[in-house]
CSV table of C-alpha atoms in Angstrom, one decimal:
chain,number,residue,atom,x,y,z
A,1229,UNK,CA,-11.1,-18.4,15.3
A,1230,UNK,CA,-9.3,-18.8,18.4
A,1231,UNK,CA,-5.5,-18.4,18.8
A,1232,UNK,CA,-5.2,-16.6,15.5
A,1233,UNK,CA,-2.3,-14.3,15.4
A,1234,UNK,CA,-2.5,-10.2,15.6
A,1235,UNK,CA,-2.2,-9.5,12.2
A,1236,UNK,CA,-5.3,-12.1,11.2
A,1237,UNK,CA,-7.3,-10.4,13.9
A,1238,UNK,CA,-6.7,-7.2,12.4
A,1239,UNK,CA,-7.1,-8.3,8.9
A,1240,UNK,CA,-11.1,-9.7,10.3
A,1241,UNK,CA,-11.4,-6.6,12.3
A,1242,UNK,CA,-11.2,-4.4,9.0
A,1243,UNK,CA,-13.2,-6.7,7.0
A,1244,UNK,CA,-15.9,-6.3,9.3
A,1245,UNK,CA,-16.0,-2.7,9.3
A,1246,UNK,CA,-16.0,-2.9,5.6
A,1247,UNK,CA,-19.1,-4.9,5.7
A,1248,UNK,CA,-20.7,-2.5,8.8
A,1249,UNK,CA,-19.1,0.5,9.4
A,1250,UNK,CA,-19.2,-0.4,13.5
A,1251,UNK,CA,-17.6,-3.1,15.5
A,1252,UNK,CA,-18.1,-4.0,19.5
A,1253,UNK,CA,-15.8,-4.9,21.4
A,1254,UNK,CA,-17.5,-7.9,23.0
A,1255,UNK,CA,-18.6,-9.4,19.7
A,1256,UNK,CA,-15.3,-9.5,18.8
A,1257,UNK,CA,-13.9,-10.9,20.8
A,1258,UNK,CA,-16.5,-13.8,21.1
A,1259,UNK,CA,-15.7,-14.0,17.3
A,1260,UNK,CA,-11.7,-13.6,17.5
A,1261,UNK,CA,-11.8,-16.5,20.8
A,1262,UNK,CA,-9.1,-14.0,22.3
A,1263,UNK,CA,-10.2,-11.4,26.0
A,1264,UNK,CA,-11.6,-8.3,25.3
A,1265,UNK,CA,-8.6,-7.0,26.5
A,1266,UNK,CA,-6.8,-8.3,23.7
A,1267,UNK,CA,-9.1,-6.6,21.4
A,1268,UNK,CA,-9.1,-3.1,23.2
A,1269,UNK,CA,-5.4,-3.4,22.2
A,1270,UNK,CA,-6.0,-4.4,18.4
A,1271,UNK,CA,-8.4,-1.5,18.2
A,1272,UNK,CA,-6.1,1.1,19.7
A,1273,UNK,CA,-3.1,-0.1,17.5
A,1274,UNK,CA,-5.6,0.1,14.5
A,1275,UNK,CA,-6.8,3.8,15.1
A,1276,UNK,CA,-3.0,4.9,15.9
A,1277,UNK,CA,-2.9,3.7,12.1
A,1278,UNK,CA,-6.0,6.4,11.9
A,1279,UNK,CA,-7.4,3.3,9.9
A,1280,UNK,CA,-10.9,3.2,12.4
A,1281,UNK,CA,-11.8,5.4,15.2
A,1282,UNK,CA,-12.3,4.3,18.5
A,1283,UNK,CA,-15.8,4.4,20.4
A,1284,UNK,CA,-17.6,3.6,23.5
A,1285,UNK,CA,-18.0,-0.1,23.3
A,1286,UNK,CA,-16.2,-0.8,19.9
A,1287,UNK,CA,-14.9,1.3,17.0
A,1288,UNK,CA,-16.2,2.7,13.5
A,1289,UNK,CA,-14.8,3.0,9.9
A,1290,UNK,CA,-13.0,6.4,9.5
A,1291,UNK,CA,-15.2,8.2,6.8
A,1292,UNK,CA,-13.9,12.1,5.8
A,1293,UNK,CA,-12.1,13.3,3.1
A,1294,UNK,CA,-8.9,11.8,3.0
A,1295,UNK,CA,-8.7,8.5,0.2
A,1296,UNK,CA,-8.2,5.6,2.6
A,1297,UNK,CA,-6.1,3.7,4.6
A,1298,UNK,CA,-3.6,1.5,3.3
A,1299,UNK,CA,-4.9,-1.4,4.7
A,1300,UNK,CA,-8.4,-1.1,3.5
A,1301,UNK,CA,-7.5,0.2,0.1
A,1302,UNK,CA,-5.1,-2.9,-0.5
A,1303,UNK,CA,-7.7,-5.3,-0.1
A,1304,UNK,CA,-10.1,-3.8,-3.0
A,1305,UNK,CA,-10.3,-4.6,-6.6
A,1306,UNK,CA,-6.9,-6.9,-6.0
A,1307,UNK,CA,-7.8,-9.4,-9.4
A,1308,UNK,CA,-7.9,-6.1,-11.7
A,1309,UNK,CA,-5.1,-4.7,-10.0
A,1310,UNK,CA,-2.6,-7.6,-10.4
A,1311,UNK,CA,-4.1,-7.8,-13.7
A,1312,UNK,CA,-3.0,-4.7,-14.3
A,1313,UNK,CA,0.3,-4.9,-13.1
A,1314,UNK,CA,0.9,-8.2,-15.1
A,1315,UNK,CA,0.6,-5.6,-17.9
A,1316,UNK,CA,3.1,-2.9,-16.9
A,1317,UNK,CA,5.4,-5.1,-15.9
A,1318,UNK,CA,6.1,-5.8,-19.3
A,1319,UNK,CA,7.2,-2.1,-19.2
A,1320,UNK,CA,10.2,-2.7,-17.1
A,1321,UNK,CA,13.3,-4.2,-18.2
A,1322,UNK,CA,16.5,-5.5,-16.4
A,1323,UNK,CA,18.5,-2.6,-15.4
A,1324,UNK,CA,15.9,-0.2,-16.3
A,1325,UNK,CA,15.3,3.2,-13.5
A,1326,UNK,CA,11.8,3.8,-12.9
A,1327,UNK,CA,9.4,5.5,-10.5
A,1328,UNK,CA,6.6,4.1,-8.6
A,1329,UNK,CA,4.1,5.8,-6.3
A,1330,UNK,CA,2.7,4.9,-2.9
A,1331,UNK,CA,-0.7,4.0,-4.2
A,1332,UNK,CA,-1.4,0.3,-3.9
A,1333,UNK,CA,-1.5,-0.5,-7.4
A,1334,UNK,CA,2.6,0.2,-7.8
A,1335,UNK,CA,2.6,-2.0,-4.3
A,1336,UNK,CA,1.4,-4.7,-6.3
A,1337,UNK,CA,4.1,-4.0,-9.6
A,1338,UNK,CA,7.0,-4.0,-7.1
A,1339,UNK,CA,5.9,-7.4,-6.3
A,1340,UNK,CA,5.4,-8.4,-10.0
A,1341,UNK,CA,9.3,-6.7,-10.7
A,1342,UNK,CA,11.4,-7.9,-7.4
A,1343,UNK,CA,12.9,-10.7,-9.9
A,1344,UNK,CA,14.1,-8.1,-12.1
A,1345,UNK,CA,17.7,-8.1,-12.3
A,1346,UNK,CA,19.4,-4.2,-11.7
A,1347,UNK,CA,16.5,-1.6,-11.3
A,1348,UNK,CA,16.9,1.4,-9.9
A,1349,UNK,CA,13.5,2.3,-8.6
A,1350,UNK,CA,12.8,5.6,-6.9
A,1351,UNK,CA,9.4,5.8,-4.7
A,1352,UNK,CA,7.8,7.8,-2.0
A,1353,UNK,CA,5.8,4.7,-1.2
A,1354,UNK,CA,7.4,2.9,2.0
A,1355,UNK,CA,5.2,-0.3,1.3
A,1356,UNK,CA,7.3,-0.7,-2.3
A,1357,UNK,CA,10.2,0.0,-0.5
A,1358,UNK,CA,10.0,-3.0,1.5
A,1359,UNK,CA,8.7,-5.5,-1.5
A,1360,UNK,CA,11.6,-4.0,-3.6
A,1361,UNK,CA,14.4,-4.8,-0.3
A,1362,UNK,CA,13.6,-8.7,-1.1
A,1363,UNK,CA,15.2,-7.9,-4.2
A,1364,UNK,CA,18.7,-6.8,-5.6
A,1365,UNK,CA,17.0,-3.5,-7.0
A,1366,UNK,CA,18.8,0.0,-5.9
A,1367,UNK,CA,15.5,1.9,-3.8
A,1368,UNK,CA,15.8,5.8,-3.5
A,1369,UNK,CA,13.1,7.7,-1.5
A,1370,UNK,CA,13.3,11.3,-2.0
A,1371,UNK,CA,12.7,11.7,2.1
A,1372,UNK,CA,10.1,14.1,3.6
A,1373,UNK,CA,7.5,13.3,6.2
A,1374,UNK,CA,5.6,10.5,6.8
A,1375,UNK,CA,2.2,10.2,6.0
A,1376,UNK,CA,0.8,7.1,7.6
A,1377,UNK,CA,-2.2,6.5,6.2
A,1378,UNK,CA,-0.8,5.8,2.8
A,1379,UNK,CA,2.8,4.8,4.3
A,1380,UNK,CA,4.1,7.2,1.9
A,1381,UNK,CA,6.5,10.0,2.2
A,1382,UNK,CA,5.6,13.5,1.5
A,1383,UNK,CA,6.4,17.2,1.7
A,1384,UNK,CA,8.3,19.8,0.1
A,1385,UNK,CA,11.8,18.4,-1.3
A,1386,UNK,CA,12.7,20.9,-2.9
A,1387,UNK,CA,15.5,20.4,-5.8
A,1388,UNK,CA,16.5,17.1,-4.9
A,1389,UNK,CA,16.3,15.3,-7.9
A,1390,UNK,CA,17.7,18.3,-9.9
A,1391,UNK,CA,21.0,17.2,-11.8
A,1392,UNK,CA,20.5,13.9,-10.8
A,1393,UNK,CA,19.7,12.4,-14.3
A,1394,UNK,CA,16.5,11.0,-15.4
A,1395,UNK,CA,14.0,7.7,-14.9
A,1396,UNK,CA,12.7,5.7,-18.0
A,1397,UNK,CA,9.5,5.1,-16.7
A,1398,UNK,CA,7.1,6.0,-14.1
A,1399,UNK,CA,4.0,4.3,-12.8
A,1400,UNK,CA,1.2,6.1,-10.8
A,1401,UNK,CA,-1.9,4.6,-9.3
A,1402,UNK,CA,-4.6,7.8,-9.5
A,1403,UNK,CA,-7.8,8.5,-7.5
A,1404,UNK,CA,-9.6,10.0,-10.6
A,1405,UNK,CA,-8.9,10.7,-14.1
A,1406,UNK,CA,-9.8,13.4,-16.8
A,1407,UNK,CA,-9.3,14.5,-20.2
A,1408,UNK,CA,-9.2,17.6,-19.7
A,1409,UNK,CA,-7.6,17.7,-16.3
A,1410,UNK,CA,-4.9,15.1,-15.9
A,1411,UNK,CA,-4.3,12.3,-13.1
A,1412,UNK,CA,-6.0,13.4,-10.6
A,1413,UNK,CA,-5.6,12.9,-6.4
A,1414,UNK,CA,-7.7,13.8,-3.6
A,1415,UNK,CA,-4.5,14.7,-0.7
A,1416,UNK,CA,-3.0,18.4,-1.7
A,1417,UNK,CA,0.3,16.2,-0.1
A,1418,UNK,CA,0.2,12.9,-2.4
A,1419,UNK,CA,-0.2,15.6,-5.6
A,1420,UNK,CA,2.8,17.5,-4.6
A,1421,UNK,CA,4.8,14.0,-3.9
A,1422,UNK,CA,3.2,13.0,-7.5
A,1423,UNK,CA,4.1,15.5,-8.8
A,1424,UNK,CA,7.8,15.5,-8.3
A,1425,UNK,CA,8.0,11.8,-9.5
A,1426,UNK,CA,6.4,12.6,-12.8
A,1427,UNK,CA,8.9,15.7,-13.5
A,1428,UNK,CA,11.8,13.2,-13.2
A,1429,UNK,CA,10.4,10.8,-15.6
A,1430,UNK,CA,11.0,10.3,-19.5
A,1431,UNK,CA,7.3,8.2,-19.6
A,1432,UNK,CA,4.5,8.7,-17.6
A,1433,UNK,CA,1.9,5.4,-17.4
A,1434,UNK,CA,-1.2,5.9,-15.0
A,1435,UNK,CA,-2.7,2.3,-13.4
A,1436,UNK,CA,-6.0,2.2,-12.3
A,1437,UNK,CA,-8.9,0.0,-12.4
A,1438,UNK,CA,-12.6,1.3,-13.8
A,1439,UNK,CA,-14.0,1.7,-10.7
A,1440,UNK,CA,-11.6,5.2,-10.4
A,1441,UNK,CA,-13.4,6.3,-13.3
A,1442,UNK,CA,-15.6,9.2,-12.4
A,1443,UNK,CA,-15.0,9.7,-9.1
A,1444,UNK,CA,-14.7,12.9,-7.0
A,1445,UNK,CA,-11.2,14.4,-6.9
A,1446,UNK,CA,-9.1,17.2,-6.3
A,1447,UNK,CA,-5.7,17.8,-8.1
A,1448,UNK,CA,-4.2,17.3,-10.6
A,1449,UNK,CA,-0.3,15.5,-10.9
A,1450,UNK,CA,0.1,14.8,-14.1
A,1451,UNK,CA,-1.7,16.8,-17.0
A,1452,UNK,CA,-2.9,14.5,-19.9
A,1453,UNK,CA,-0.2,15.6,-22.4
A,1454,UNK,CA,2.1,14.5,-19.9
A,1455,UNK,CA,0.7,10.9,-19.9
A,1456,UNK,CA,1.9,8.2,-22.6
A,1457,UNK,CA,-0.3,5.4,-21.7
A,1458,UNK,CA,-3.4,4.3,-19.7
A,1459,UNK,CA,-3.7,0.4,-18.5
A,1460,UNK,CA,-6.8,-0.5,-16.8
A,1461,UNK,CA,-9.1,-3.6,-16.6
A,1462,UNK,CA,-11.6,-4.7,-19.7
A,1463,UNK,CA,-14.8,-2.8,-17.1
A,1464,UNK,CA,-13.3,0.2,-18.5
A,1465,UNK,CA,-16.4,2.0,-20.7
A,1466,UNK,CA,-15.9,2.7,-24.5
A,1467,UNK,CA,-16.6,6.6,-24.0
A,1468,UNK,CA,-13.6,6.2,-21.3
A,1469,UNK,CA,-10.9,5.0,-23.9
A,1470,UNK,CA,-12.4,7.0,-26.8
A,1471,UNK,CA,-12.1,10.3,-24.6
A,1472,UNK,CA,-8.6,9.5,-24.2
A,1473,UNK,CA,-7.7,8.6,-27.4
A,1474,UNK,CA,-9.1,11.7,-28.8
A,1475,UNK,CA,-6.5,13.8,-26.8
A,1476,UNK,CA,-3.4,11.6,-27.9
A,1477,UNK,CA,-3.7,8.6,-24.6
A,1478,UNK,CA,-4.0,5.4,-25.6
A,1479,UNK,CA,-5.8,3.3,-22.9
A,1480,UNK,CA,-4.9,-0.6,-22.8
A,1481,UNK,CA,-8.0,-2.5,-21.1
A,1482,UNK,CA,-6.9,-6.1,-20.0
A,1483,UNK,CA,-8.5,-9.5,-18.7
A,1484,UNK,CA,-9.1,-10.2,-15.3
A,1485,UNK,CA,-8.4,-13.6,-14.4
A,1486,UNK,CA,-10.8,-15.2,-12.1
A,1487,UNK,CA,-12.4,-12.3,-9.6
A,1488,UNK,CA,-15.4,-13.1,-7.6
A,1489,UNK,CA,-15.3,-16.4,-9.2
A,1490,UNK,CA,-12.1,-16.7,-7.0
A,1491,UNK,CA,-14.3,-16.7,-3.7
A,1492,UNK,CA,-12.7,-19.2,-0.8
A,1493,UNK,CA,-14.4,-20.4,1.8
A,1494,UNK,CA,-14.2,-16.5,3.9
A,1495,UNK,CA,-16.4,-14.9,1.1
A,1496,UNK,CA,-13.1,-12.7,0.4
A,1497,UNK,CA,-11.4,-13.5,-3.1
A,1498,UNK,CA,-8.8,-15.4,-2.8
A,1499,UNK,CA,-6.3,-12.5,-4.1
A,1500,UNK,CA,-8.0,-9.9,-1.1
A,1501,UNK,CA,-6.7,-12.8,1.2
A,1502,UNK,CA,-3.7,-12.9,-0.7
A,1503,UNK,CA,-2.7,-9.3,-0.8
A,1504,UNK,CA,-4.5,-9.0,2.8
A,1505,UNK,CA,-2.0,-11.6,4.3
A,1506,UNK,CA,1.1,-10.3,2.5
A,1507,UNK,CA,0.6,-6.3,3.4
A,1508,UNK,CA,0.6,-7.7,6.9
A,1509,UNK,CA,3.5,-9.8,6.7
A,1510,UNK,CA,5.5,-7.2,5.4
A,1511,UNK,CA,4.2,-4.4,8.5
A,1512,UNK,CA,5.1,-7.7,11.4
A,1513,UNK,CA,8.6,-7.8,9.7
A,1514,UNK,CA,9.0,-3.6,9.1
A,1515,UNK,CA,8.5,-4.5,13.3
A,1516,UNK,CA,10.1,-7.0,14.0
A,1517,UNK,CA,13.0,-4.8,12.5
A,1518,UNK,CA,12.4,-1.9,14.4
A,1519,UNK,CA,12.0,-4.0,17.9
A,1520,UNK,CA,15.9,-5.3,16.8
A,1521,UNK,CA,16.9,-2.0,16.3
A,1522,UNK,CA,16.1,-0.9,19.0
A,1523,UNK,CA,17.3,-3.4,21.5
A,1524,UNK,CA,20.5,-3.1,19.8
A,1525,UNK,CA,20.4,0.4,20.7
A,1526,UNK,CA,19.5,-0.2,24.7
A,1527,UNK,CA,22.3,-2.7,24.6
A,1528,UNK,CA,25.0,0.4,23.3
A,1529,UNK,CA,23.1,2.5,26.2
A,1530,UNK,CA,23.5,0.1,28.8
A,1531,UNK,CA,27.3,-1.0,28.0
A,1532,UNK,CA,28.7,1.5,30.8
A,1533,UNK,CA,27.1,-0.4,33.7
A,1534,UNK,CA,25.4,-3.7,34.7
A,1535,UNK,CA,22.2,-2.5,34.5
A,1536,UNK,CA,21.9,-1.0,31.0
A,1537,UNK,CA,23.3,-4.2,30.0
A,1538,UNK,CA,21.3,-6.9,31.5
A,1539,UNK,CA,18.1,-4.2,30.4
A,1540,UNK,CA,19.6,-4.8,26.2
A,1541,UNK,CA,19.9,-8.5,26.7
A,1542,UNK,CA,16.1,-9.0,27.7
A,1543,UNK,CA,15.5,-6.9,24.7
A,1544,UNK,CA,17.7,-8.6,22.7
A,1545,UNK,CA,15.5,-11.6,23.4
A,1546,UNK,CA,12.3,-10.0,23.1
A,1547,UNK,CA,12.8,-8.8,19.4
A,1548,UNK,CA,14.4,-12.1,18.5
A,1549,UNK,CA,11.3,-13.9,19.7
A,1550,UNK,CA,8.9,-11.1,17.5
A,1551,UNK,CA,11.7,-11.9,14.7
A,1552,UNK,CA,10.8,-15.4,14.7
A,1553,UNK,CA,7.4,-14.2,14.9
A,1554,UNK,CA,8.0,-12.1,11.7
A,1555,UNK,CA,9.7,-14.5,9.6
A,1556,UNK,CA,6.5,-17.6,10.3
A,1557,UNK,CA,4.4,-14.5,8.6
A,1558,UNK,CA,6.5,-14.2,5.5
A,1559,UNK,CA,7.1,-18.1,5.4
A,1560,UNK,CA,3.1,-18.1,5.3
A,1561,UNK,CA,3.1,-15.4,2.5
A,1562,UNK,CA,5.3,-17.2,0.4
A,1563,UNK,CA,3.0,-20.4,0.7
A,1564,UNK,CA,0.4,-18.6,-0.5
């Protein structure tokens, strides 16, 4: 693979560690055709991320208790995911105000809605955010701190929202579920975040595919007689729906086009590559933003003397070149 840009390294890098738990530094970058120096700096930007951890000679997976990077999480189960999303979209009207979360099922449905015409969406998820800027959509965030892991925005908000009016719908991606519990979420921060989105909402849908069934989680956002309607994939299990049902939730189970029929050439389905390539399109041009920024900001600093200014003018030019470098990735997302 030589020459292959940052983001496509990284993208390998984490499928890799998917496969093994443990990558080396020299094998890499054999693999990647790039210096090992190269790849010292693709680790270090990866575990600043907290998505792996470095070690002597390489780096591992992060394993504890948290639910997952981003990154990783984005690239799993993506054919039942937009699947699902196909689904809820049919929820969401022109004009309508909804919620999403930051989970990376609702990163998927604000790509499915960002032809919608007027929405007013309000998310803690900063990857939505940027899907839903293509778009003529009104995007509030509620504010708080940033949790990087997820890219969301959490914390205490207190009475924000209060007086503000209501949303018609909200959509949640969930890390368990449970009749007698609710939606349920591993991080004490994405529950309280959760649960502030689903107190402004009118309808409350929960997105998840079947493999979420059963597993091991924490808290509670949403109690089950808060929750109008389940959408999953057809894996779902019979006991699953009728469990539901029997406490007033109906669950919708839906096709999955293609899956691991989809395989290309990598061994990756071909919407993992998809989803893959587009959540790293969308971080180079979040960077590519923030390098213009702040060049523009040197070049205000530096407008008092020679110095300062000639400083903002090589920075100008820097971030323009990483803003050309931002846009190829999008023009390559939008090809696929």
């Amino acid at each position: 693979m030589p020459g292959i840009a940052e983001h496509e390294r990284q993208q390998e890098v984490l499928r890799l560690l998917e496969g093994t738990g443990r990558v080396s530094v020299p094998e890499l970058a054999e693999r990647l055709g790039v210096s090992v120096v190269t790849v010292r700096k693709d680790l270090d930007a990866l575990e600043r991320r907290r998505i792996l951890r470095r070690v002597r000679g390489g780096a591992v997976a992060v394993r504890g208790a948290d639910e997952g990077a981003f990154e990783m999480r984005v690239r799993y189960r993506v054919p039942e995911k937009q699947a699902i999303v196909r689904t809820a979209a049919k929820l969401v009207r022109d004009g309508d105000a909804i919620a999403l979360d930051c989970s990376t099922t609702c990163y998927h449905l604000a790509r499915e809605i960002r032809d919608r015409s007027g929405l007013i969406v309000v998310t803690n998820g900063l990857r939505a955010a940027e899907v839903l800027s293509e778009s003529d959509a009104t995007v509030v965030m509620p504010g708080g701190t940033l949790r990087r892991s997820s890219w969301s925005l959490v914390g205490d908000v207190g009475e924000a929202f209060d007086g503000r009016g209501r949303v018609a719908r909200g959509f949640f991606g969930l890390r368990s579920l449970s009749p007698e519990l609710g939606l349920l979420e591993l991080s004490a921060e994405e529950t309280e975040a959760k649960r502030m989105l689903v107190a402004l909402c009118d309808e409350v849908y929960g997105l998840f595919d079947a493999g979420k069934a059963g597993r091991f989680a924490l808290h509670a956002f949403a109690k089950s007689g808060q929750v109008d309607g389940l959408i999953t994939d057809a894996g779902a299990s019979d006991e699953l729906v009728g469990q539901w049902r029997a406490v007033g939730v109906p669950v919708q189970r839906v096709p999955v086009r293609g899956g691991a029929a989809e395989d290309g050439p990598g061994g990756a389905p071909a919407g993992e590559r998809e989803a893959a390539a587009s959540a790293a399109a969308d971080d180079a041009a979040a960077r590519a933003a923030a390098d213009d920024a702040a060049a523009r900001a040197a070049a205000d600093d530096g407008a008092g003397d020679g110095t300062g200014t000639e400083a903002g003018t090589r920075d100008r030019a820097g971030a323009g070149n990483r803003n050309q470098a931002g846009n190829r990735n999008q023009a390559g997302d939008g090809a696929t």
